Tab-separated table of N, CA and C in Angstrom:
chain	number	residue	atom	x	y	z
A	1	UNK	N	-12.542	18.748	4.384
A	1	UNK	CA	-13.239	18.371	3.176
A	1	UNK	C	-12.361	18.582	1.944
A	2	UNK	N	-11.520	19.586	2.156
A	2	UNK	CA	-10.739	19.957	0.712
A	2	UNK	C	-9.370	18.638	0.563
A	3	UNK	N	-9.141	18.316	1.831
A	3	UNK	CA	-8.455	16.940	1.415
A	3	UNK	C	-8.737	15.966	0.873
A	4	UNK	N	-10.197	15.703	1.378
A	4	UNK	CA	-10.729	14.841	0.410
A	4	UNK	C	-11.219	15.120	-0.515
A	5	UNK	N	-10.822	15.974	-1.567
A	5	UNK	CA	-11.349	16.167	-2.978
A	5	UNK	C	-10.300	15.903	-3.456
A	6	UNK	N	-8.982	16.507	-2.598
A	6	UNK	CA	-7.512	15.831	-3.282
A	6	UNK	C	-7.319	14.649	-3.564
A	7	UNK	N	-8.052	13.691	-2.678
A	7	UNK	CA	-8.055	12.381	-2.470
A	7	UNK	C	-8.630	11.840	-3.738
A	8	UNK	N	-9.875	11.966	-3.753
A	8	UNK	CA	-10.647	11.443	-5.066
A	8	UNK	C	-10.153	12.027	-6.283
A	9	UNK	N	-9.153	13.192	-6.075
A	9	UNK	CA	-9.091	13.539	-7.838
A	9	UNK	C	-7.741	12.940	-7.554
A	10	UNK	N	-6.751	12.295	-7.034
A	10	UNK	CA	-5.544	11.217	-7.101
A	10	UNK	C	-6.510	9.773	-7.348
A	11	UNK	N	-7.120	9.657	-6.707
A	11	UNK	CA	-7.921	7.960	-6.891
A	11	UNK	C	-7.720	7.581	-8.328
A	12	UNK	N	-9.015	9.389	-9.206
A	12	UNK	CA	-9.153	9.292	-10.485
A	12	UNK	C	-8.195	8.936	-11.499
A	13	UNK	N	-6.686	9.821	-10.829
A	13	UNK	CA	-5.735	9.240	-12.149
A	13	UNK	C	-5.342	7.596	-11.641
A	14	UNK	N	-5.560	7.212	-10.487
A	14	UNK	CA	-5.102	5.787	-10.465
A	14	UNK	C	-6.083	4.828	-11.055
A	15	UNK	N	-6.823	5.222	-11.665
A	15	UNK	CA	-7.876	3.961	-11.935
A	15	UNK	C	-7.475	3.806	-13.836
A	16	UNK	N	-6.753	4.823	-13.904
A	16	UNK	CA	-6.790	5.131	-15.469
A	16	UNK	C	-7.400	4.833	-16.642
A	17	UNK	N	-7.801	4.785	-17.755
A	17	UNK	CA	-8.270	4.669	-19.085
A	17	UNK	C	-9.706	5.243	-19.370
A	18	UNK	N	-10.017	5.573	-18.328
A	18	UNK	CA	-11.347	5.811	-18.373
A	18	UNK	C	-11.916	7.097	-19.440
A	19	UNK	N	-12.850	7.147	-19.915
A	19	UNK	CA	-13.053	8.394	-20.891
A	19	UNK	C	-13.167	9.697	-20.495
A	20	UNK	N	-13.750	9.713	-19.147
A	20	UNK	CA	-14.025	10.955	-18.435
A	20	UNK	C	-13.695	10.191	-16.576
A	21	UNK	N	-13.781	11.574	-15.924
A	21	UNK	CA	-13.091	11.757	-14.614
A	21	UNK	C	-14.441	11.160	-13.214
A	22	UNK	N	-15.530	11.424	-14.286
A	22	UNK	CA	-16.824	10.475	-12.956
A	22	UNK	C	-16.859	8.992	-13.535
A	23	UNK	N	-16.598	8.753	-14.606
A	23	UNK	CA	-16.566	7.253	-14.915
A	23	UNK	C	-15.356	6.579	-14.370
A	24	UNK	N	-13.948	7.353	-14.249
A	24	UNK	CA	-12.520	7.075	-13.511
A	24	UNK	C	-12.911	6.985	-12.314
A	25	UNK	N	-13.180	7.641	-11.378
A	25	UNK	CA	-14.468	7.249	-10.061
A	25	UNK	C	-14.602	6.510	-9.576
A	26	UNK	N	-15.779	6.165	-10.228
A	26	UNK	CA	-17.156	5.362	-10.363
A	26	UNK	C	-16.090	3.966	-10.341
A	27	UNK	N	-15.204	3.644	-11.055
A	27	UNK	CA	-14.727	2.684	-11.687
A	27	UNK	C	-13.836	2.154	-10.304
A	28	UNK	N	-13.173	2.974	-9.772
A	28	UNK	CA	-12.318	2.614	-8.973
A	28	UNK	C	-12.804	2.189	-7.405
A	29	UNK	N	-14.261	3.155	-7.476
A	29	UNK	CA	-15.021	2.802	-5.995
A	29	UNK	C	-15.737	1.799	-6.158
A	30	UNK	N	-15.402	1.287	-7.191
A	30	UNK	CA	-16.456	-0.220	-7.527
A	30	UNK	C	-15.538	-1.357	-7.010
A	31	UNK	N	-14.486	-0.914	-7.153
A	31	UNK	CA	-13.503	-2.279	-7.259
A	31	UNK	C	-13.723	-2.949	-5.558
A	32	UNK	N	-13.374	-4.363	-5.571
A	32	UNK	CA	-13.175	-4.509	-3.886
A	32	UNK	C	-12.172	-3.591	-3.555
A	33	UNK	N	-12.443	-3.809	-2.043
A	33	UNK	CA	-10.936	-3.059	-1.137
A	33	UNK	C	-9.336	-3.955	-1.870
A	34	UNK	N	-9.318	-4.692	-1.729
A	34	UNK	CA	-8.124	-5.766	-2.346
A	34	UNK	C	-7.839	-5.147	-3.482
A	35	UNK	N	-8.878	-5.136	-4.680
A	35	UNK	CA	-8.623	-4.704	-5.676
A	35	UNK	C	-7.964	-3.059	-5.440
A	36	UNK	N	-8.563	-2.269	-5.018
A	36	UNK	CA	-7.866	-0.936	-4.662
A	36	UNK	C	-6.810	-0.737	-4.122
A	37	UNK	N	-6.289	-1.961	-3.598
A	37	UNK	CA	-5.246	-1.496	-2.213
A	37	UNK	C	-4.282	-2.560	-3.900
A	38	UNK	N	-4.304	-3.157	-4.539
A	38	UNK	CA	-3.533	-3.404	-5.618
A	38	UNK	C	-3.527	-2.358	-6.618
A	39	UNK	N	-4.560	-1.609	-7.067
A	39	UNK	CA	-4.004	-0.814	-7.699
A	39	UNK	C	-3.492	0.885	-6.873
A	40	UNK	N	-3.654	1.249	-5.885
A	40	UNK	CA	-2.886	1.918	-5.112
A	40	UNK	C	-1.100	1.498	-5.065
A	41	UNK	N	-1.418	0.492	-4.674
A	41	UNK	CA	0.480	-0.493	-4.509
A	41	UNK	C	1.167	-0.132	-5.362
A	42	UNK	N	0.753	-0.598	-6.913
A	42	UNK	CA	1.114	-0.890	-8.358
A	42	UNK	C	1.156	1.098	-8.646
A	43	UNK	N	0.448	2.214	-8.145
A	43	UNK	CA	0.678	3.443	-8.888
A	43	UNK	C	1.914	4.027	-8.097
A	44	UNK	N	2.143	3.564	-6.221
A	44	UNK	CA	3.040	4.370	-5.944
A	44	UNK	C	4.736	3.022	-5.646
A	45	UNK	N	4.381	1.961	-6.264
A	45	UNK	CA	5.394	1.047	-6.560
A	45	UNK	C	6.070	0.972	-8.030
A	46	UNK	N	7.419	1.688	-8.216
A	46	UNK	CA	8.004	0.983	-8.999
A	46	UNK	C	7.965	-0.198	-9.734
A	47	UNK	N	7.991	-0.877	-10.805
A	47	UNK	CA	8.234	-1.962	-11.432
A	47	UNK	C	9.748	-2.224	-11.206
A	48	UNK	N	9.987	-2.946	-10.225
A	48	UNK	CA	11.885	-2.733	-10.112
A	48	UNK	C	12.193	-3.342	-11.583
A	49	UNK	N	13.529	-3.088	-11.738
A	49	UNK	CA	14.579	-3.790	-12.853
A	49	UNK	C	15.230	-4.535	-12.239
A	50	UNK	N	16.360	-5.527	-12.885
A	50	UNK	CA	17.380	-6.042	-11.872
A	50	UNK	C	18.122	-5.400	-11.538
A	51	UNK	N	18.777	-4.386	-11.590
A	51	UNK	CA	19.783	-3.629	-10.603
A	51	UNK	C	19.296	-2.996	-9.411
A	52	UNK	N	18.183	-3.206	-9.289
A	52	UNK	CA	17.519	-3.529	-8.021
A	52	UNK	C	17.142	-4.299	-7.146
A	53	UNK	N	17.510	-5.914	-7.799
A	53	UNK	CA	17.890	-7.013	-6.861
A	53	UNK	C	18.352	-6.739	-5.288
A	54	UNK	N	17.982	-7.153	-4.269
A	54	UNK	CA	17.173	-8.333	-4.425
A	54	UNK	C	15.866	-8.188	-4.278
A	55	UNK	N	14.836	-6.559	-4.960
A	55	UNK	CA	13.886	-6.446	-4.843
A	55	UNK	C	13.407	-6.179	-6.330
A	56	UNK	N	12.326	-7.046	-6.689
A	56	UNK	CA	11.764	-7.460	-7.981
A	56	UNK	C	10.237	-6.638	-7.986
A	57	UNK	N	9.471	-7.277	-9.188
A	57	UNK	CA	8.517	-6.654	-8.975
A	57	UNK	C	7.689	-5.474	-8.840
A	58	UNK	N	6.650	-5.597	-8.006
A	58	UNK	CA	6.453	-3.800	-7.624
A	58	UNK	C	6.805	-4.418	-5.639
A	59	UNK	N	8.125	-4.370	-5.559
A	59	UNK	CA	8.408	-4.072	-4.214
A	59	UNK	C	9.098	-5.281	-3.390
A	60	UNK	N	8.280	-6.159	-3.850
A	60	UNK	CA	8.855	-8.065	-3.220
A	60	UNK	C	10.443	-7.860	-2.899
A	61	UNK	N	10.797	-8.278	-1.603
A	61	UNK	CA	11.677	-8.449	-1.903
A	61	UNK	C	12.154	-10.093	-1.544
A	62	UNK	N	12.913	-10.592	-2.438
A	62	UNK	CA	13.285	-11.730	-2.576
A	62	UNK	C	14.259	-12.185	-1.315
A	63	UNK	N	13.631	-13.256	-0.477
A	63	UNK	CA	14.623	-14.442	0.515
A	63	UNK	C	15.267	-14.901	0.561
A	64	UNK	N	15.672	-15.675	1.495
A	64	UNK	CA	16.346	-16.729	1.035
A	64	UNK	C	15.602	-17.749	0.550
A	65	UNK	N	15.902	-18.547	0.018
A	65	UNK	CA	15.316	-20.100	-0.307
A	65	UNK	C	14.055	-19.662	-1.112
A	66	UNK	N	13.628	-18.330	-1.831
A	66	UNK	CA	12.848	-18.220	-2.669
A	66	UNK	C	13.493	-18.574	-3.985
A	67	UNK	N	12.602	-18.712	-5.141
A	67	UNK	CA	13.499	-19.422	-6.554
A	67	UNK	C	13.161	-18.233	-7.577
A	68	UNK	N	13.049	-16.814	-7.400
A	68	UNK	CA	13.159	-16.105	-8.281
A	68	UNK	C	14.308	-15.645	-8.686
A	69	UNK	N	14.291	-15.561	-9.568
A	69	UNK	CA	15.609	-14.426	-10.148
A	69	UNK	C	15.914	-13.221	-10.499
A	70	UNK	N	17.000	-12.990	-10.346
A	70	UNK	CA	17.561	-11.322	-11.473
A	70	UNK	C	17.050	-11.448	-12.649
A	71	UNK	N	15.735	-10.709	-12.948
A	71	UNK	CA	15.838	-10.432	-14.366
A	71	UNK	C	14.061	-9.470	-14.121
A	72	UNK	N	14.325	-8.997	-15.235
A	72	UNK	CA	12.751	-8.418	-15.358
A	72	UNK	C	11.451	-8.537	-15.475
A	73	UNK	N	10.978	-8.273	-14.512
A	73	UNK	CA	9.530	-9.009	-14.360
A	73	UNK	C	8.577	-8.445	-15.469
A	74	UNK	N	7.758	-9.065	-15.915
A	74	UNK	CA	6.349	-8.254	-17.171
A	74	UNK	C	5.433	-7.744	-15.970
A	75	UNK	N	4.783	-6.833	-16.390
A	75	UNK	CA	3.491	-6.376	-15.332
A	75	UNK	C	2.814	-7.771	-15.038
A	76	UNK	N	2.587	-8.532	-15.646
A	76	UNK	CA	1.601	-9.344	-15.378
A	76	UNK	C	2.565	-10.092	-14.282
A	77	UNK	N	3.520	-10.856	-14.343
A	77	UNK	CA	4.222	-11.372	-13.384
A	77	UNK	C	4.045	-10.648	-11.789
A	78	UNK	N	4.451	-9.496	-11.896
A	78	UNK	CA	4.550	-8.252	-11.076
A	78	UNK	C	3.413	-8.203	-10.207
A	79	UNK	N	2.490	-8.201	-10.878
A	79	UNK	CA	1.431	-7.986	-10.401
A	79	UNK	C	0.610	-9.792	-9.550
A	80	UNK	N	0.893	-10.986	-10.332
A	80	UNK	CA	0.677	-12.072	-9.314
A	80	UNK	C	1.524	-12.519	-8.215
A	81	UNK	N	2.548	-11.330	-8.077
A	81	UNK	CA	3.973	-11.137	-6.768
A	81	UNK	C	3.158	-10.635	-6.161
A	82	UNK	N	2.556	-9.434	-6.458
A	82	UNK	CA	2.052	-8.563	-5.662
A	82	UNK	C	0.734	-9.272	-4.643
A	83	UNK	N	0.292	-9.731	-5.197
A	83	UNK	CA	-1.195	-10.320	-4.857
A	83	UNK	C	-0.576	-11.490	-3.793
A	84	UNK	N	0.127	-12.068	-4.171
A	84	UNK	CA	0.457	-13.323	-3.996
A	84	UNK	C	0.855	-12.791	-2.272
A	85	UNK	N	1.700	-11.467	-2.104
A	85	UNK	CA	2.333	-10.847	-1.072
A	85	UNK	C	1.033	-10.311	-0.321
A	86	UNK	N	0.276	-9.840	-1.064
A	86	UNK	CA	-0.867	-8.907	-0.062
A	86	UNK	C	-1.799	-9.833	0.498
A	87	UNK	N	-2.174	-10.583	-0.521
A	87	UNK	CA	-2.773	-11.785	0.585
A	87	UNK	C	-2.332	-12.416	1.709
A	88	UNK	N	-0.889	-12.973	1.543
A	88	UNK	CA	-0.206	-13.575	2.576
A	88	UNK	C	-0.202	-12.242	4.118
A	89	UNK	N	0.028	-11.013	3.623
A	89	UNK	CA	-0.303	-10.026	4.860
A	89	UNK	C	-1.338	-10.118	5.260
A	90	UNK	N	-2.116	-9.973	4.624
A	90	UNK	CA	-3.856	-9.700	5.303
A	90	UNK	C	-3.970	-11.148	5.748
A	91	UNK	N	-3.821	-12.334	5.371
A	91	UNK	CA	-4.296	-13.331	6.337
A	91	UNK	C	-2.915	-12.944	7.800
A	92	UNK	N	-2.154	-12.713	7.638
A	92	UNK	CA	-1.196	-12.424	9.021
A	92	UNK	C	-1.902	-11.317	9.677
A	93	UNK	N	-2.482	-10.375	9.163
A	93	UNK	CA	-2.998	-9.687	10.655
A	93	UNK	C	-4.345	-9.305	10.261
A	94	UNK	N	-5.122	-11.130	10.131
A	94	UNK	CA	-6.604	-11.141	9.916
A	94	UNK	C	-7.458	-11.053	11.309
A	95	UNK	N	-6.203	-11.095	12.482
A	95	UNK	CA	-7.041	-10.935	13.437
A	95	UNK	C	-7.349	-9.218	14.035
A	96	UNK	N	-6.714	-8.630	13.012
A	96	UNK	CA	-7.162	-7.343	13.087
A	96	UNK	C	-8.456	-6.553	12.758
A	97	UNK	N	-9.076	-7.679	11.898
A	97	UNK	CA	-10.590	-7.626	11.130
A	97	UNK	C	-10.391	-6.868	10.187
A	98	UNK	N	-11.026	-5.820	10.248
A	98	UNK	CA	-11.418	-5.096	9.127
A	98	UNK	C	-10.103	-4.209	8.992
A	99	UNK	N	-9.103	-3.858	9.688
A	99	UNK	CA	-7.805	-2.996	9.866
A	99	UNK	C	-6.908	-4.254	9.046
A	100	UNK	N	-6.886	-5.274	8.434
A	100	UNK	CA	-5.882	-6.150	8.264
A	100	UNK	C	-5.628	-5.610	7.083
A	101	UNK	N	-6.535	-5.230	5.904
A	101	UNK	CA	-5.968	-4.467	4.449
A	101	UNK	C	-5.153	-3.124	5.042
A	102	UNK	N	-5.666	-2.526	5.766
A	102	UNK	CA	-4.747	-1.665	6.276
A	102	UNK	C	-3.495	-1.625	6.313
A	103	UNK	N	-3.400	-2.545	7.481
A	103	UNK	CA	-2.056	-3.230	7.969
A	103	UNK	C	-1.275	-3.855	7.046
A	104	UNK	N	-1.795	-3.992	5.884
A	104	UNK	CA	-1.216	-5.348	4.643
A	104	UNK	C	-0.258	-4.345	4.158
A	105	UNK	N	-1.378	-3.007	3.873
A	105	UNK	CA	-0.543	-2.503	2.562
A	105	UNK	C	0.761	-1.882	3.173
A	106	UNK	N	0.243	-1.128	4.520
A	106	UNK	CA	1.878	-0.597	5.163
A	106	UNK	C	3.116	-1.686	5.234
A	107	UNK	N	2.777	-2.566	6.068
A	107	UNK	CA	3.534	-3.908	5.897
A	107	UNK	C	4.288	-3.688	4.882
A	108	UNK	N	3.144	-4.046	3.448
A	108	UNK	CA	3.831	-4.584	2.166
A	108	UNK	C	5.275	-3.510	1.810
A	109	UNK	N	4.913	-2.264	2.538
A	109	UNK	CA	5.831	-0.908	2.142
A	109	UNK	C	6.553	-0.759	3.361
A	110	UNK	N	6.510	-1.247	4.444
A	110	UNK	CA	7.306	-1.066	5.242
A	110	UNK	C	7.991	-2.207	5.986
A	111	UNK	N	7.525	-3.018	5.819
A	111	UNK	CA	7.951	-4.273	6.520
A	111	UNK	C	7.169	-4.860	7.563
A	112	UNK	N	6.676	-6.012	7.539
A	112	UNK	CA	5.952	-6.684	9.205
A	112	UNK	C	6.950	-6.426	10.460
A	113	UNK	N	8.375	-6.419	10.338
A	113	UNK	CA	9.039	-6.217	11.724
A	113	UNK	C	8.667	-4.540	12.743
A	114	UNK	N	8.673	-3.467	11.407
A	114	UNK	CA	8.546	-2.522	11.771
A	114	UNK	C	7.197	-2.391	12.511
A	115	UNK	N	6.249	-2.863	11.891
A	115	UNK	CA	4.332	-2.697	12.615
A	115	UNK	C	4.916	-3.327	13.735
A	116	UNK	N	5.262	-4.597	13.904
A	116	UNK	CA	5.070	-5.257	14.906
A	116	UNK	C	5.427	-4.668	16.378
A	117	UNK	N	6.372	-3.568	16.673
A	117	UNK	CA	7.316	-3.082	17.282
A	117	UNK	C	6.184	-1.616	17.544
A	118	UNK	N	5.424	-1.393	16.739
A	118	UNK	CA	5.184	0.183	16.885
A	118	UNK	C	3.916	0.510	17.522
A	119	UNK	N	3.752	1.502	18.013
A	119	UNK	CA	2.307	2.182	18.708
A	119	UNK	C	1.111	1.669	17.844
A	120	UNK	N	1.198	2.585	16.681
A	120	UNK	CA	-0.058	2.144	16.331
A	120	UNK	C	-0.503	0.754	16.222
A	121	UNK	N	0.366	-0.388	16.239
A	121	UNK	CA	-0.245	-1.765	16.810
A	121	UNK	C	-0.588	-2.170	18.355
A	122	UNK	N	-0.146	-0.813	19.041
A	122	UNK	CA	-0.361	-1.307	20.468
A	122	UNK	C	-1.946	-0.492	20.469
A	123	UNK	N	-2.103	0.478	20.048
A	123	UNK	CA	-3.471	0.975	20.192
A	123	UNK	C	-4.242	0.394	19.170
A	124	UNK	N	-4.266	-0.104	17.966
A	124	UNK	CA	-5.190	-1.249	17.603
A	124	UNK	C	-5.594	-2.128	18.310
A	125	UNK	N	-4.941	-2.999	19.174
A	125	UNK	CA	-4.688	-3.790	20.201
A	125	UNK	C	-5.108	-3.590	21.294
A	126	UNK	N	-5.471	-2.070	21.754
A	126	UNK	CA	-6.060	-2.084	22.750
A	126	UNK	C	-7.064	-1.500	23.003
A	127	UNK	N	-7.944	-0.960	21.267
A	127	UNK	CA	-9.057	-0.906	21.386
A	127	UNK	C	-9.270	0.849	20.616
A	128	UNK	N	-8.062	1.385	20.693
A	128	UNK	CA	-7.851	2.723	20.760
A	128	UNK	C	-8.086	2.805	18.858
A	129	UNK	N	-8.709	3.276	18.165
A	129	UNK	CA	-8.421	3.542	16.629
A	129	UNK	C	-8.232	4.917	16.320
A	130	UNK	N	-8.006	6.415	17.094
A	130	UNK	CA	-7.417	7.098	16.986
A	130	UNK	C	-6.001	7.460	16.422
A	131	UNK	N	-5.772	6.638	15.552
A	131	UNK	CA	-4.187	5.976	14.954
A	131	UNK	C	-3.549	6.829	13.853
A	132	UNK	N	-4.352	8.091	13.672
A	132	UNK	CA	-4.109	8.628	11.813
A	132	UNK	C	-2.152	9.277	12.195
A	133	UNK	N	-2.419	9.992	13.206
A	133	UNK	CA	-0.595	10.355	13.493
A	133	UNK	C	0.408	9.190	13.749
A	134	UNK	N	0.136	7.932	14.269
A	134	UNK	CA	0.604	6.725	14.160
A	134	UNK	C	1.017	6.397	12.119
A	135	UNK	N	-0.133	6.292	12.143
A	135	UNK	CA	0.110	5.767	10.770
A	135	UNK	C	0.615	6.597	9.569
A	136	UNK	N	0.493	8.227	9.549
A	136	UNK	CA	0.860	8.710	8.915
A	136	UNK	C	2.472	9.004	9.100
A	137	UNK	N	3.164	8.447	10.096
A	137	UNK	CA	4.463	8.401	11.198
A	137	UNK	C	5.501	7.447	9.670
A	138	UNK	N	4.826	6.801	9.410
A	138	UNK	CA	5.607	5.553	8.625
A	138	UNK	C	5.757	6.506	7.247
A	139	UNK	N	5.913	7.647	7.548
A	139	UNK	CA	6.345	8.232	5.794
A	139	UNK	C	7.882	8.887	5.742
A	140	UNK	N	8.756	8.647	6.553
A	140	UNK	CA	9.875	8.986	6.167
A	140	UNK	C	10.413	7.584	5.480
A	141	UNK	N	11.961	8.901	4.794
A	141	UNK	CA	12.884	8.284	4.352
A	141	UNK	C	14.219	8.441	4.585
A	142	UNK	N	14.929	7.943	5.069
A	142	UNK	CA	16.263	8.268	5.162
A	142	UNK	C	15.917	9.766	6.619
A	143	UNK	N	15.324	9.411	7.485
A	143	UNK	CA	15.241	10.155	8.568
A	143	UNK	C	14.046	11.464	8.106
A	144	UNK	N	13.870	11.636	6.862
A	144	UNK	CA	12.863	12.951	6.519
A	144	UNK	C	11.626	12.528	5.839
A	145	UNK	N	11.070	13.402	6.035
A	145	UNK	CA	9.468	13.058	5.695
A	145	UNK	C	9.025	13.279	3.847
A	146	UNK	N	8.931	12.352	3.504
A	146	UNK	CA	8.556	12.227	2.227
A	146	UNK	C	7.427	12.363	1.838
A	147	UNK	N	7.243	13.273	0.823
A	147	UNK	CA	5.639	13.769	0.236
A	147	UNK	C	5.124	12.650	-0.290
A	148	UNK	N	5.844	11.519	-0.966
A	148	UNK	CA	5.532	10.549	-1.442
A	148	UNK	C	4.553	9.601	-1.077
A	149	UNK	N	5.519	9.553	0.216
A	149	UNK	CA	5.270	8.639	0.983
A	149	UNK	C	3.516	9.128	1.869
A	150	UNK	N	3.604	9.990	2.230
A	150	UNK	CA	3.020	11.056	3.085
A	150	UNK	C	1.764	10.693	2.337
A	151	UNK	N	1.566	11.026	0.967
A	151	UNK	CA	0.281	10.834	0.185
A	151	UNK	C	-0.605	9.753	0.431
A	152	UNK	N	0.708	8.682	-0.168
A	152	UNK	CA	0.107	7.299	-0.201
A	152	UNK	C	-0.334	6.672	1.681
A	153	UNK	N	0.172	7.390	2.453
A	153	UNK	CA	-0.029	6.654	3.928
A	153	UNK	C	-1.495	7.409	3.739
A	154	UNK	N	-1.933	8.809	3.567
A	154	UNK	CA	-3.508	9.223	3.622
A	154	UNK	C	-4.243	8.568	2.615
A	155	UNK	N	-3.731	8.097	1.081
A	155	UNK	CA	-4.942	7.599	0.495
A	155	UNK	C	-4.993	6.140	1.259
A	156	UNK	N	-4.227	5.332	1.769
A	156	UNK	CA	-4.849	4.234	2.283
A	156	UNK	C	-4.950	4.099	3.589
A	157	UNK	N	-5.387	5.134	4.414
A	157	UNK	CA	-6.430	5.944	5.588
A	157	UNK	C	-7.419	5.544	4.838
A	158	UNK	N	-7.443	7.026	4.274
A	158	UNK	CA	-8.464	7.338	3.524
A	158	UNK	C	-9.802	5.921	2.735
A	159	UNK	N	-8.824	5.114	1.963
A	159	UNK	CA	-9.601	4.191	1.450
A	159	UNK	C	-10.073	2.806	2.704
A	160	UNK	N	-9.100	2.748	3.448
A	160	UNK	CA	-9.189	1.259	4.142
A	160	UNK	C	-9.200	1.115	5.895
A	161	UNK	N	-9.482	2.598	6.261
A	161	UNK	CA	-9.694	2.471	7.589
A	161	UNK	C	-10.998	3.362	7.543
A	162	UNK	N	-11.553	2.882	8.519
A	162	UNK	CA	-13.338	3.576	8.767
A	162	UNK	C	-13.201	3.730	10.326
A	163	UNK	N	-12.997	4.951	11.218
A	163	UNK	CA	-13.034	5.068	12.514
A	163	UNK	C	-14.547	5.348	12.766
């Protein structure tokens, strides 16, 4: 239970402007799942610069034969990358049902090659949703386990999977 108070008082600063901390809340458990799993993305995503080419945005990273460029995105840009990306995931693993926002947002932070390859898609797959050590698995960096990372894999448990 005490994790999840951690949980909701991180939600609170992600929803921001709000006047007080039950209206910050209130505000954020209102939103759709989509809407949450965008502003989750957008608090633990960077706004890259260009010397971060060839990844723009909050995270995109740019293809081949895409027509963006080196240069700095405005939030607002940033943010119809973002959408533009999370949708395209969730319809790719819409046959996951209700696990596909799930699956979107790791994706969006880890890559579709990596899910595709790993346990916790074989036990989605086979019925098993016991997955939280699976999924909380995807928080290293550079071989070590990142608090960062670590957070954001439980708040979107937390928000977008229901066992």
């Amino acid at each position: 239970m005490r994790w999840l108070l951690s949980i909701m008082a991180l939600l609170t600063i992600l929803v921001g402007n709000a006047s007080n901390t039950h209206k910050r809340q209130s505000s954020l458990l209102k939103l759709e799942p989509f809407e949450q799993a965008c502003v989750l993305i957008r608090h633990y995503e960077t706004l890259h610069t260009p010397r971060h080419w060839p990844t723009i945005a909050y995270g995109h990273v740019v293809k081949a034969g895409e027509k963006y460029q080196k240069r700095q995105y405005t939030h607002a840009e940033a943010d119809r990358i973002l959408r533009k990306d999370l949708s395209t995931l969730c319809a790719y693993y819409r046959t996951y049902g209700r696990d596909s926002l799930l699956l979107a947002c790791l994706a969006y932070n880890v890559g579709s090659g990596r899910i595709q390859k790993s346990t916790l898609l074989k036990k989605l797959r086979s019925g098993n949703r016991n997955i939280h050590k699976e999924y909380v698995s995807f928080c290293r960096y550079k071989g070590k386990i990142h608090k960062q990372l670590y957070r954001r894999r439980i708040m979107e448990l937390t928000l977008f999977f229901d066992d």
